[in-house]
């Protein structure tokens, strides 16, 4: 993801891994847990961990497309602060298939992140992100 903290001269970018456990509910609603472990790079070669734990909710809006929300908290190692996090995103299923007992998919997600640690004297870590996910359903 691309980060733009307030009043910062660094060129922040990040990459990492995500993990999600989701339960399909009625009417194309999905509820689950979202976890992320990323490494933020300040553009000068320094790397800092950025960890997210959040509740995930999404709703299908048309065939192979959904919109959703992550609500949770984050920890950033640059200043050692925690804060509240909200992601707003859209997901498109690029490929999908089903066999007898297993289904699989390849999805692309695009979103915006609002991550604020100002209440502790730190900064905001607002950003936008793009991710590709492989999913397996049983």
Coordinates of N, CA and C in Angstrom, one line a residue:
X1 N 0.8 -1.2 0.0 CA 0.0 0.0 0.0 C 0.9 1.2 0.0
X2 N 0.3 2.4 -0.3 CA 1.0 3.7 -0.4 C 0.5 4.5 0.8
X3 N 1.5 5.0 1.6 CA 1.1 5.7 2.8 C 1.5 7.2 2.7
X4 N 0.6 8.1 3.3 CA 0.8 9.5 3.2 C 0.6 10.1 4.6
X5 N 1.5 9.9 5.6 CA 1.3 10.5 6.9 C 1.4 12.0 6.9
X6 N 0.8 12.7 7.8 CA 0.8 14.1 7.9 C 2.2 14.7 8.1
X7 N 2.5 15.8 7.4 CA 3.7 16.5 7.6 C 5.0 15.7 7.6
X8 N 5.1 14.8 6.7 CA 6.2 13.8 6.7 C 7.0 14.0 5.4
X9 N 8.3 14.0 5.5 CA 9.1 14.2 4.3 C 9.5 12.9 3.7
X10 N 9.1 11.8 4.3 CA 9.5 10.5 3.7 C 8.6 10.0 2.6
X11 N 9.1 9.1 1.8 CA 8.3 8.5 0.7 C 7.9 7.1 1.2
X12 N 6.8 7.0 2.0 CA 6.4 5.7 2.6 C 5.7 4.8 1.6
X13 N 6.1 3.6 1.6 CA 5.4 2.5 0.9 C 5.4 1.3 1.8
X14 N 4.6 0.3 1.5 CA 4.6 -0.9 2.3 C 4.2 -2.1 1.5
X15 N 4.6 -3.3 1.9 CA 4.1 -4.5 1.3 C 4.1 -5.6 2.4
X16 N 3.2 -6.5 2.3 CA 3.1 -7.5 3.3 C 2.1 -8.6 3.0
X17 N 1.7 -9.3 4.0 CA 0.8 -10.5 3.9 C -0.4 -10.2 4.7
X18 N -1.5 -10.8 4.2 CA -2.8 -10.7 4.9 C -3.3 -12.1 5.2
X19 N -4.2 -12.2 6.2 CA -4.8 -13.5 6.5 C -6.3 -13.1 6.9
X20 N -7.2 -13.9 6.3 CA -8.6 -13.7 6.7 C -9.3 -15.0 6.9
X21 N -10.2 -15.0 7.8 CA -11.2 -16.1 8.0 C -12.6 -15.5 7.9
X22 N -13.3 -16.0 7.0 CA -14.7 -15.4 6.7 C -15.8 -16.5 6.8
X23 N -16.9 -16.0 7.2 CA -18.1 -16.8 7.2 C -19.2 -16.2 6.3
X24 N -19.7 -17.0 5.4 CA -20.8 -16.5 4.5 C -22.1 -16.5 5.2
X25 N -22.8 -15.4 5.3 CA -24.1 -15.2 5.9 C -25.1 -15.1 4.9
X26 N -26.3 -14.7 5.2 CA -27.4 -14.6 4.2 C -27.2 -13.4 3.4
X27 N -27.8 -13.4 2.2 CA -27.9 -12.2 1.3 C -26.5 -11.7 0.9
X28 N -25.6 -12.5 0.5 CA -24.2 -12.1 0.1 C -23.5 -11.3 1.1
X29 N -23.7 -11.5 2.4 CA -23.0 -10.8 3.5 C -21.9 -11.7 4.0
X30 N -20.7 -11.2 4.2 CA -19.6 -12.0 4.7 C -19.1 -11.3 5.9
X31 N -18.9 -12.1 7.0 CA -18.4 -11.6 8.3 C -17.1 -12.4 8.6
X32 N -16.1 -11.7 9.1 CA -14.9 -12.4 9.5 C -13.8 -11.6 10.2
X33 N -12.6 -12.2 10.3 CA -11.5 -11.6 10.9 C -10.4 -11.3 9.8
X34 N -9.8 -10.2 9.9 CA -8.7 -9.8 9.0 C -7.5 -9.4 9.7
X35 N -6.4 -10.0 9.3 CA -5.1 -9.7 9.9 C -4.1 -9.4 8.9
X36 N -3.2 -8.5 9.2 CA -2.2 -8.0 8.2 C -0.8 -7.8 8.9
X37 N 0.2 -8.2 8.3 CA 1.6 -8.0 8.7 C 2.4 -7.4 7.6
X38 N 2.7 -6.1 7.6 CA 3.3 -5.4 6.5 C 4.7 -4.8 7.0
X39 N 5.5 -4.5 6.1 CA 6.8 -3.8 6.4 C 6.7 -2.5 5.7
X40 N 6.7 -1.4 6.5 CA 6.7 0.0 5.9 C 8.1 0.4 5.6
X41 N 8.3 1.0 4.4 CA 9.7 1.4 4.0 C 9.6 3.0 3.9
X42 N 10.5 3.7 4.5 CA 10.4 5.1 4.5 C 11.0 5.8 3.3
X43 N 11.5 5.0 2.3 CA 12.1 5.6 1.1 C 13.6 5.8 1.3
X44 N 14.1 5.6 2.5 CA 15.5 5.8 2.8 C 16.2 4.5 3.2
X45 N 15.5 3.4 3.0 CA 16.0 2.1 3.3 C 15.7 1.6 4.7
X46 N 15.0 2.3 5.5 CA 14.6 1.9 6.8 C 13.2 1.2 6.7
X47 N 13.1 0.1 7.4 CA 11.9 -0.7 7.4 C 11.3 -0.9 8.8
X48 N 9.9 -0.7 8.9 CA 9.3 -0.8 10.2 C 8.0 -1.6 10.0
X49 N 7.8 -2.5 11.0 CA 6.6 -3.4 11.0 C 5.3 -2.5 11.1
X50 N 4.2 -3.0 10.5 CA 2.9 -2.4 10.6 C 1.9 -3.6 10.7
X51 N 1.2 -3.7 11.8 CA 0.4 -4.9 12.1 C -1.1 -4.4 12.3
X52 N -2.0 -5.2 11.6 CA -3.5 -4.8 11.7 C -4.2 -6.0 12.2
X53 N -5.2 -5.8 13.1 CA -6.2 -6.8 13.5 C -7.5 -6.1 13.4
X54 N -8.5 -6.8 12.6 CA -9.7 -6.1 12.4 C -10.9 -7.1 12.1
X55 N -12.1 -6.6 12.4 CA -13.3 -7.2 12.0 C -13.6 -6.9 10.5
X56 N -13.9 -7.9 9.7 CA -14.2 -7.7 8.3 C -15.7 -7.9 8.0
X57 N -16.3 -7.0 7.2 CA -17.7 -7.2 6.8 C -17.7 -6.8 5.3
X58 N -18.3 -7.6 4.5 CA -18.5 -7.2 3.1 C -19.9 -7.6 2.6
X59 N -20.3 -7.0 1.5 CA -21.6 -7.3 0.9 C -21.5 -7.3 -0.6
X60 N -22.0 -8.4 -1.2 CA -22.0 -8.5 -2.6 C -22.9 -7.4 -3.2
X61 N -22.5 -6.7 -4.3 CA -23.3 -5.7 -4.9 C -23.7 -6.1 -6.3
X62 N -23.0 -7.0 -6.9 CA -23.4 -7.6 -8.2 C -22.5 -8.9 -8.3
X63 N -22.8 -9.6 -9.4 CA -22.1 -10.9 -9.6 C -20.6 -10.6 -9.6
X64 N -19.8 -11.3 -8.8 CA -18.4 -11.2 -8.7 C -17.8 -9.9 -8.2
X65 N -18.6 -9.1 -7.5 CA -18.1 -7.8 -7.0 C -18.8 -7.6 -5.6
X66 N -18.0 -7.0 -4.7 CA -18.5 -6.7 -3.4 C -17.8 -5.5 -2.8
X67 N -18.4 -4.9 -1.8 CA -17.8 -3.7 -1.1 C -17.7 -4.1 0.3
X68 N -16.7 -3.5 1.1 CA -16.6 -4.0 2.5 C -15.9 -2.9 3.3
X69 N -15.7 -3.4 4.6 CA -15.2 -2.5 5.6 C -14.3 -3.4 6.6
X70 N -13.2 -2.9 6.9 CA -12.4 -3.5 8.0 C -12.4 -2.5 9.2
X71 N -12.8 -2.9 10.4 CA -12.8 -2.0 11.5 C -11.9 -2.7 12.6
X72 N -10.9 -2.0 13.0 CA -10.0 -2.6 14.0 C -8.9 -1.6 14.5
X73 N -7.8 -2.2 14.8 CA -6.7 -1.4 15.3 C -5.4 -1.8 14.6
X74 N -4.4 -0.9 14.7 CA -3.1 -1.2 14.1 C -2.0 -0.8 15.1
X75 N -0.8 -1.4 14.9 CA 0.4 -1.0 15.6 C 1.5 -0.7 14.6
X76 N 2.2 0.4 14.7 CA 3.3 0.8 13.8 C 4.5 0.9 14.7
X77 N 5.6 0.3 14.2 CA 6.9 0.3 14.9 C 7.7 1.5 14.7
X78 N 7.4 2.4 13.7 CA 8.1 3.6 13.5 C 8.2 4.5 14.7
X79 N 7.0 4.7 15.4 CA 7.0 5.5 16.6 C 6.6 4.6 17.8
X80 N 6.2 3.4 17.5 CA 5.7 2.5 18.6 C 4.3 2.8 19.1
X81 N 3.4 3.2 18.2 CA 2.1 3.6 18.5 C 1.0 2.7 18.0
X82 N -0.1 2.7 18.6 CA -1.3 2.0 18.2 C -2.4 3.0 17.8
X83 N -3.4 2.6 17.1 CA -4.5 3.5 16.7 C -5.6 2.7 16.1
X84 N -6.7 3.4 15.9 CA -7.9 2.9 15.2 C -7.7 2.8 13.7
X85 N -8.3 1.8 13.1 CA -8.1 1.6 11.7 C -9.5 1.4 11.0
X86 N -9.7 2.0 9.9 CA -10.9 1.7 9.1 C -10.4 1.6 7.6
X87 N -10.7 0.4 7.0 CA -10.5 0.3 5.5 C -11.8 0.2 4.9
X88 N -11.9 0.9 3.7 CA -13.1 0.8 2.9 C -12.6 0.2 1.5
X89 N -13.2 -0.8 1.1 CA -12.6 -1.5 -0.1 C -13.7 -2.1 -1.0
X90 N -13.3 -2.4 -2.2 CA -14.1 -3.1 -3.2 C -13.3 -4.3 -3.7
X91 N -14.0 -5.4 -3.9 CA -13.3 -6.6 -4.4 C -14.0 -7.2 -5.6
X92 N -13.2 -7.6 -6.6 CA -13.7 -8.2 -7.8 C -13.1 -9.6 -7.9
X93 N -13.9 -10.6 -8.2 CA -13.5 -12.0 -8.4 C -13.0 -12.1 -9.8
X94 N -11.7 -12.3 -10.0 CA -11.2 -12.5 -11.3 C -11.4 -13.9 -11.9
X95 N -11.2 -14.9 -11.1 CA -11.4 -16.3 -11.5 C -12.0 -17.0 -10.3
X96 N -12.9 -18.0 -10.6 CA -13.5 -18.7 -9.6 C -14.0 -20.1 -10.1
X97 N -14.0 -21.1 -9.2 CA -14.5 -22.4 -9.6 C -14.8 -23.2 -8.5
X98 N -15.6 -24.3 -8.7 CA -16.1 -25.2 -7.7 C -16.0 -26.6 -8.1
X99 N -15.5 -27.5 -7.2 CA -15.4 -28.9 -7.5 C -16.4 -29.6 -6.5
X100 N -16.3 -30.9 -6.3 CA -17.3 -31.6 -5.4 C -17.4 -31.0 -4.0
X101 N -16.3 -30.8 -3.3 CA -16.3 -30.4 -1.9 C -15.5 -29.1 -1.7
X102 N -14.9 -28.6 -2.7 CA -14.0 -27.4 -2.5 C -14.2 -26.4 -3.6
X103 N -14.1 -25.1 -3.2 CA -14.2 -24.0 -4.2 C -12.9 -23.2 -4.1
X104 N -12.6 -22.5 -5.1 CA -11.5 -21.6 -5.1 C -11.7 -20.3 -5.9
X105 N -10.9 -19.3 -5.6 CA -11.1 -18.0 -6.3 C -9.8 -17.2 -6.3
X106 N -9.7 -16.4 -7.2 CA -8.6 -15.4 -7.3 C -9.3 -14.0 -7.3
X107 N -9.0 -13.1 -6.4 CA -9.7 -11.9 -6.2 C -8.7 -10.7 -6.2
X108 N -9.1 -9.6 -6.7 CA -8.4 -8.3 -6.6 C -9.2 -7.3 -5.7
X109 N -8.5 -6.7 -4.8 CA -9.1 -5.7 -3.9 C -8.4 -4.4 -4.0
X110 N -9.2 -3.3 -4.0 CA -8.8 -1.9 -4.1 C -9.4 -1.2 -3.0
X111 N -8.7 -0.4 -2.2 CA -9.3 0.3 -1.1 C -8.5 1.5 -0.6
X112 N -9.2 2.2 0.4 CA -8.6 3.3 1.1 C -8.5 3.0 2.6
X113 N -7.4 3.4 3.2 CA -7.2 3.2 4.6 C -7.2 4.5 5.4
X114 N -7.9 4.5 6.6 CA -7.8 5.6 7.5 C -7.3 5.0 8.8
X115 N -6.0 5.4 9.1 CA -5.4 4.9 10.3 C -4.8 6.0 11.1
X116 N -5.3 6.2 12.3 CA -5.0 7.4 13.1 C -4.4 7.1 14.4
X117 N -3.2 7.6 14.7 CA -2.6 7.5 16.0 C -2.3 8.9 16.6
X118 N -3.0 9.9 16.0 CA -2.8 11.3 16.5 C -3.1 11.4 18.0
X119 N -4.1 10.7 18.5 CA -4.5 10.8 19.9 C -3.3 10.5 20.8
X120 N -2.3 9.8 20.4 CA -1.1 9.5 21.2 C 0.1 10.4 20.9
X121 N -0.2 11.4 20.0 CA 0.9 12.2 19.6 C 1.7 11.8 18.4
X122 N 1.2 10.7 17.8 CA 1.9 10.2 16.6 C 1.3 10.9 15.4
X123 N 1.0 10.2 14.3 CA 0.5 10.7 13.1 C -0.5 9.8 12.5
X124 N -1.1 10.3 11.4 CA -2.1 9.4 10.7 C -1.2 8.6 9.7
X125 N -1.7 7.4 9.4 CA -1.1 6.5 8.4 C -2.1 6.2 7.3
X126 N -2.8 7.2 6.8 CA -3.8 7.0 5.8 C -3.1 6.6 4.5
X127 N -3.8 5.7 3.7 CA -3.2 5.2 2.5 C -4.2 4.6 1.6
X128 N -3.8 4.2 0.5 CA -4.6 3.4 -0.4 C -3.9 2.1 -0.7
X129 N -4.6 1.0 -1.1 CA -4.0 -0.2 -1.3 C -4.6 -1.0 -2.4
X130 N -3.8 -2.0 -2.9 CA -4.2 -2.9 -4.0 C -3.7 -4.3 -3.5
X131 N -4.5 -5.3 -3.5 CA -4.1 -6.6 -3.2 C -4.7 -7.7 -4.1
X132 N -4.0 -8.8 -4.1 CA -4.5 -10.0 -4.9 C -4.5 -11.1 -3.9
X133 N -5.7 -11.8 -3.9 CA -5.9 -12.9 -2.9 C -6.3 -14.2 -3.6
X134 N -5.8 -15.3 -3.0 CA -6.2 -16.6 -3.4 C -7.1 -17.2 -2.3
X135 N -8.3 -17.7 -2.6 CA -9.1 -18.2 -1.6 C -9.5 -19.6 -1.8
X136 N -9.7 -20.4 -0.7 CA -10.1 -21.8 -0.8 C -11.3 -21.9 0.2
X137 N -12.4 -22.5 -0.3 CA -13.6 -22.7 0.5 C -13.9 -24.2 0.6
X138 N -14.3 -24.6 1.8 CA -14.6 -26.0 2.1 C -16.1 -26.2 2.4

